[in-house]
Coordinates of N, CA and C and ligand atoms in Angstrom, one line a residue:
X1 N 43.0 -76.1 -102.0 CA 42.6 -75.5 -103.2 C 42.1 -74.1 -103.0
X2 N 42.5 -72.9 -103.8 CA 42.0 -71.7 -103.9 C 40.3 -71.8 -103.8
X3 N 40.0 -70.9 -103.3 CA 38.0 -70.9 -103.7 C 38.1 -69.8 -104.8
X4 N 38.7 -69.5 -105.4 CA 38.8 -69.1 -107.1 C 39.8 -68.7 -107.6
X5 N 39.5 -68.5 -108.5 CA 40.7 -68.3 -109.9 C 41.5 -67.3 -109.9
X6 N 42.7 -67.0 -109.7 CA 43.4 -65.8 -109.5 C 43.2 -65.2 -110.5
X7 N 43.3 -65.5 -111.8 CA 43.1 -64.6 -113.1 C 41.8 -63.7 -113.2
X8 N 40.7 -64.6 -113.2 CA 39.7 -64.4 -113.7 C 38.6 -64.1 -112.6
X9 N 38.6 -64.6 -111.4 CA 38.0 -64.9 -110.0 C 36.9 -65.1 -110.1
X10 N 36.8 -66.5 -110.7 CA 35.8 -67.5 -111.4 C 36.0 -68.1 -109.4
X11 N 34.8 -68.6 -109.2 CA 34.0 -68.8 -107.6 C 34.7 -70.8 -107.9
X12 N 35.1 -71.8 -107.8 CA 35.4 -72.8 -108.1 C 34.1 -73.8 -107.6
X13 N 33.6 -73.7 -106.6 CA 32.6 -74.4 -106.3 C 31.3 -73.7 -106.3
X14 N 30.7 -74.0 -107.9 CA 29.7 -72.8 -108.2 C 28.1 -73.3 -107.8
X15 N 28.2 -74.3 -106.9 CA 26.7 -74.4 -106.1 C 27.1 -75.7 -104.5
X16 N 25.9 -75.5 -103.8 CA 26.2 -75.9 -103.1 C 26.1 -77.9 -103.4
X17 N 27.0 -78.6 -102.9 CA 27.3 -79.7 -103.4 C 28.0 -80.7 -104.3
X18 N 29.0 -79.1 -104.9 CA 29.7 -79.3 -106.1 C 30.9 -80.2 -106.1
X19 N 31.0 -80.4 -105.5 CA 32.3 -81.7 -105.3 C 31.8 -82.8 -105.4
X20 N 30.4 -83.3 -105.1 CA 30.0 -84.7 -105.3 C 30.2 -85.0 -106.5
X21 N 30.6 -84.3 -107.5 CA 31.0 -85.0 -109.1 C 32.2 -85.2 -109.3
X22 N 33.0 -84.4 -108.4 CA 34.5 -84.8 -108.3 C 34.6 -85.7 -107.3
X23 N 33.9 -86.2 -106.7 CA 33.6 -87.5 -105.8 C 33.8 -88.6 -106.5
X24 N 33.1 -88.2 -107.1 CA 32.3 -89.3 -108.3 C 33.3 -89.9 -109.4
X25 N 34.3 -88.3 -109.6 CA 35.9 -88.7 -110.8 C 36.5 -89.9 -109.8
X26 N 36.9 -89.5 -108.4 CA 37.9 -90.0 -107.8 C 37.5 -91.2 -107.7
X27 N 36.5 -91.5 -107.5 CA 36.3 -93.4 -107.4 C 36.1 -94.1 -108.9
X28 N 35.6 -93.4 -109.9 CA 36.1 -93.9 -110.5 C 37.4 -93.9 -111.1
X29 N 38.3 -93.2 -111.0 CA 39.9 -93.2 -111.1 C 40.2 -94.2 -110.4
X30 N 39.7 -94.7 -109.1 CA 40.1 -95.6 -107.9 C 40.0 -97.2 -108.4
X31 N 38.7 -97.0 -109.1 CA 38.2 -98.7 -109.5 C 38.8 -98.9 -110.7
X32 N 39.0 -98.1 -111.3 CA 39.8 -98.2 -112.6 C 41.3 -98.7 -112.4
X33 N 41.8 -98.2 -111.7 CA 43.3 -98.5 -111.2 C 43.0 -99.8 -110.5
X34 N 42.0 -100.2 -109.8 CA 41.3 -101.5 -109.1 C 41.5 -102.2 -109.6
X35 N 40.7 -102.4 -110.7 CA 40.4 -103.2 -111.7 C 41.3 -103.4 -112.7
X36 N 42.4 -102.2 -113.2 CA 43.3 -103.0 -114.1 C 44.4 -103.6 -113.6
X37 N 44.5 -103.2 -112.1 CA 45.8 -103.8 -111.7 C 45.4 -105.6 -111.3
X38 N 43.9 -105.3 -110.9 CA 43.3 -106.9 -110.4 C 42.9 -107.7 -111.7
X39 N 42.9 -107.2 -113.0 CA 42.6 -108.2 -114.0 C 44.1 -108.2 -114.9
X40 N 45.0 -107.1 -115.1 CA 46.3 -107.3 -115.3 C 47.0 -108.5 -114.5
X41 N 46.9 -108.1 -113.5 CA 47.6 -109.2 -112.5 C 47.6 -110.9 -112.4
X42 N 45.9 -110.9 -112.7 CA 45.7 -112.4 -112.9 C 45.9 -112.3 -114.2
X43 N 46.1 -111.8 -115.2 CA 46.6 -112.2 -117.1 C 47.8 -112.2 -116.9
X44 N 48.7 -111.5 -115.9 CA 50.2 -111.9 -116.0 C 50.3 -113.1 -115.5
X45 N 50.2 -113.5 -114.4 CA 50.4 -114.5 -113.4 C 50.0 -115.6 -113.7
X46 N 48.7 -116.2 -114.3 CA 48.0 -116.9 -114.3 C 48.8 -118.1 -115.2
X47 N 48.7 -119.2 -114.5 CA 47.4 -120.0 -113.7 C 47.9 -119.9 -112.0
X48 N 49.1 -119.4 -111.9 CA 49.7 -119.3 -110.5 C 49.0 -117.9 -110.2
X49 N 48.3 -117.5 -109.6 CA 47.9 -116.0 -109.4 C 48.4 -115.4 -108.1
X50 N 49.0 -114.9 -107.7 CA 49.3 -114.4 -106.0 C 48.2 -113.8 -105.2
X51 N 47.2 -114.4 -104.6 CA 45.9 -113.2 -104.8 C 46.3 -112.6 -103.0
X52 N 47.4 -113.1 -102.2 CA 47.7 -112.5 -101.4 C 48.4 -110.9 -101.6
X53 N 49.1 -111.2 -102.5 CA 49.8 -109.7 -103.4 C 48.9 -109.0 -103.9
X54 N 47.8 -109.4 -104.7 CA 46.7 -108.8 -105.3 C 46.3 -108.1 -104.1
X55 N 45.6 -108.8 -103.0 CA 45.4 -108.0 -102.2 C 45.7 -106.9 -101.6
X56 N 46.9 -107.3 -101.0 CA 47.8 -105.8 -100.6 C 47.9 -104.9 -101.2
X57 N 47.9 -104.8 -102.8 CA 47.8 -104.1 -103.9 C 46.8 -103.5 -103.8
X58 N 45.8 -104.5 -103.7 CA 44.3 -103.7 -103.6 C 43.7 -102.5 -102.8
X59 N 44.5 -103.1 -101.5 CA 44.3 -102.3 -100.6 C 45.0 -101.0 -100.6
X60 N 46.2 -100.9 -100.4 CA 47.1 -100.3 -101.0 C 46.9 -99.0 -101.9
X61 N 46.2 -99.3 -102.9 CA 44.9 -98.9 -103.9 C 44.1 -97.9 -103.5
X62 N 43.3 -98.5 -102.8 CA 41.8 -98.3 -102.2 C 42.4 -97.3 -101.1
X63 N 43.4 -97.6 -100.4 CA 43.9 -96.5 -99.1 C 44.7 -95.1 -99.8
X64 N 45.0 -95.4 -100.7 CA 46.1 -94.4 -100.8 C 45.4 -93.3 -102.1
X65 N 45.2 -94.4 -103.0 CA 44.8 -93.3 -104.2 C 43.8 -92.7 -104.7
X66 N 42.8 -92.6 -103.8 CA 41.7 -91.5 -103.9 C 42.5 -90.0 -103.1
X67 N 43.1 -90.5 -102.2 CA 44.0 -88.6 -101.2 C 44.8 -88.2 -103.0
X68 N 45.5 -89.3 -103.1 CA 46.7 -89.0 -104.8 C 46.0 -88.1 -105.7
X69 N 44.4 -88.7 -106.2 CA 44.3 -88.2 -107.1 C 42.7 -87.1 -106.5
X70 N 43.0 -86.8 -105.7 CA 41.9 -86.0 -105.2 C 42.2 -84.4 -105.9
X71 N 43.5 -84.0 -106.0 CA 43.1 -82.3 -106.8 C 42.9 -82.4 -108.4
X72 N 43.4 -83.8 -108.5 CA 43.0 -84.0 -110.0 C 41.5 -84.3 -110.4
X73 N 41.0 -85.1 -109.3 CA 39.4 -85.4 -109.6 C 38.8 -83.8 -109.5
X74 N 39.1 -83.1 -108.6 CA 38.3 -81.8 -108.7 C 38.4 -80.6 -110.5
X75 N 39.7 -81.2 -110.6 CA 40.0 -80.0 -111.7 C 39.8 -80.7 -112.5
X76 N 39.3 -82.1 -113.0 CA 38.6 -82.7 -114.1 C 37.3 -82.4 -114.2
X77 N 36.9 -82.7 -112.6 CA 35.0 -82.1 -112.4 C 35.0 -80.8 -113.0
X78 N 35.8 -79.6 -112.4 CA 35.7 -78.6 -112.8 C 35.5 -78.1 -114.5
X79 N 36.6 -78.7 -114.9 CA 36.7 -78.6 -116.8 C 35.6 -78.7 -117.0
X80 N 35.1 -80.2 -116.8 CA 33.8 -80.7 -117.7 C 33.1 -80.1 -117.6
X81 N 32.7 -79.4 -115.9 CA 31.4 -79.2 -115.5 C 31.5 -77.3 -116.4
X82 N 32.4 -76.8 -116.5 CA 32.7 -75.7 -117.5 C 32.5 -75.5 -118.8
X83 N 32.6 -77.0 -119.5 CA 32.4 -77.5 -120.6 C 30.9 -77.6 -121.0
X84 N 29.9 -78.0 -119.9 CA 28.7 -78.4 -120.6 C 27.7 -77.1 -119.6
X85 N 28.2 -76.5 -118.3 CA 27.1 -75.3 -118.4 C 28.4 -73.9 -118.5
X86 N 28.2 -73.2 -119.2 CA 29.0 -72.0 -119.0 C 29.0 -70.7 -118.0
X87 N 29.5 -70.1 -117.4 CA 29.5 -69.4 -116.6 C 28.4 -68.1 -116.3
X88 N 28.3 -67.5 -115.1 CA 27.3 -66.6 -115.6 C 28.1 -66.0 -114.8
X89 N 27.2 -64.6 -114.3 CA 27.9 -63.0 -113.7 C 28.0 -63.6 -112.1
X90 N 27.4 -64.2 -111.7 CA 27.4 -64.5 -110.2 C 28.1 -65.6 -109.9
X91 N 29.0 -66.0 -111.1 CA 29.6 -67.0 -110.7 C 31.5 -66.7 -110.5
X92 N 31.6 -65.4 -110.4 CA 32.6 -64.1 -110.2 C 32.7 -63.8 -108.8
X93 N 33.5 -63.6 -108.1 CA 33.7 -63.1 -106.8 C 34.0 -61.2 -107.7
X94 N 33.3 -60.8 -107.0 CA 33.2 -59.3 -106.6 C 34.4 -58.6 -106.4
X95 N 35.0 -58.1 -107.3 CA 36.7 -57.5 -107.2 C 36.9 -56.5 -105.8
X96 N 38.0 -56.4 -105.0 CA 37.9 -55.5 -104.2 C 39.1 -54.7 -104.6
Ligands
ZN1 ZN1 40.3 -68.1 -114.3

């Protein structure tokens, strides 16, 4: 990921520890996908449930798609976090 905005040269990580909210998108993106595939799965299947498949799925899940949706959790963090504080002068890289 750029460390700013080619347009505008908005700074993208505008304090120290600013990714822990895009941490925070990506698991829940993670448990979400978790969870609908683990309670989807047992409403399809059920009463026979495969919970060996489930698993592998789970895991599967859990390993793969937090890396998948990792530049999306940041640029969702980003929006929002845009959305509710707005920008100031120091939050500009210095034109050269
Ligand atoms: Zn911009």
């Amino acid at each position: 990921m750029d460390k700013q905005c080619g347009r505008c040269h908005l700074i993208f990580e505008r304090m120290p520890g600013y990714w822990v909210g895009a941490m925070i998108i990506n698991f829940a993106i993670t448990a979400g996908a978790f969870l609908l595939m683990l309670i989807g799965g047992m409403v399809v299947t059920w009463p026979d449930v495969p919970w060996t498949t489930l698993t592998y799925v789970g895991l599967a899940i859990g390993g793969f798609l937090p890396a998948i949706a990792f530049p999306w959790s940041r640029t969702i963090f980003a929006a929002l976090e845009l959305a509710v504080r707005p920008t100031e002068a120091n939050d500009y890289a210095v034109d050269d």
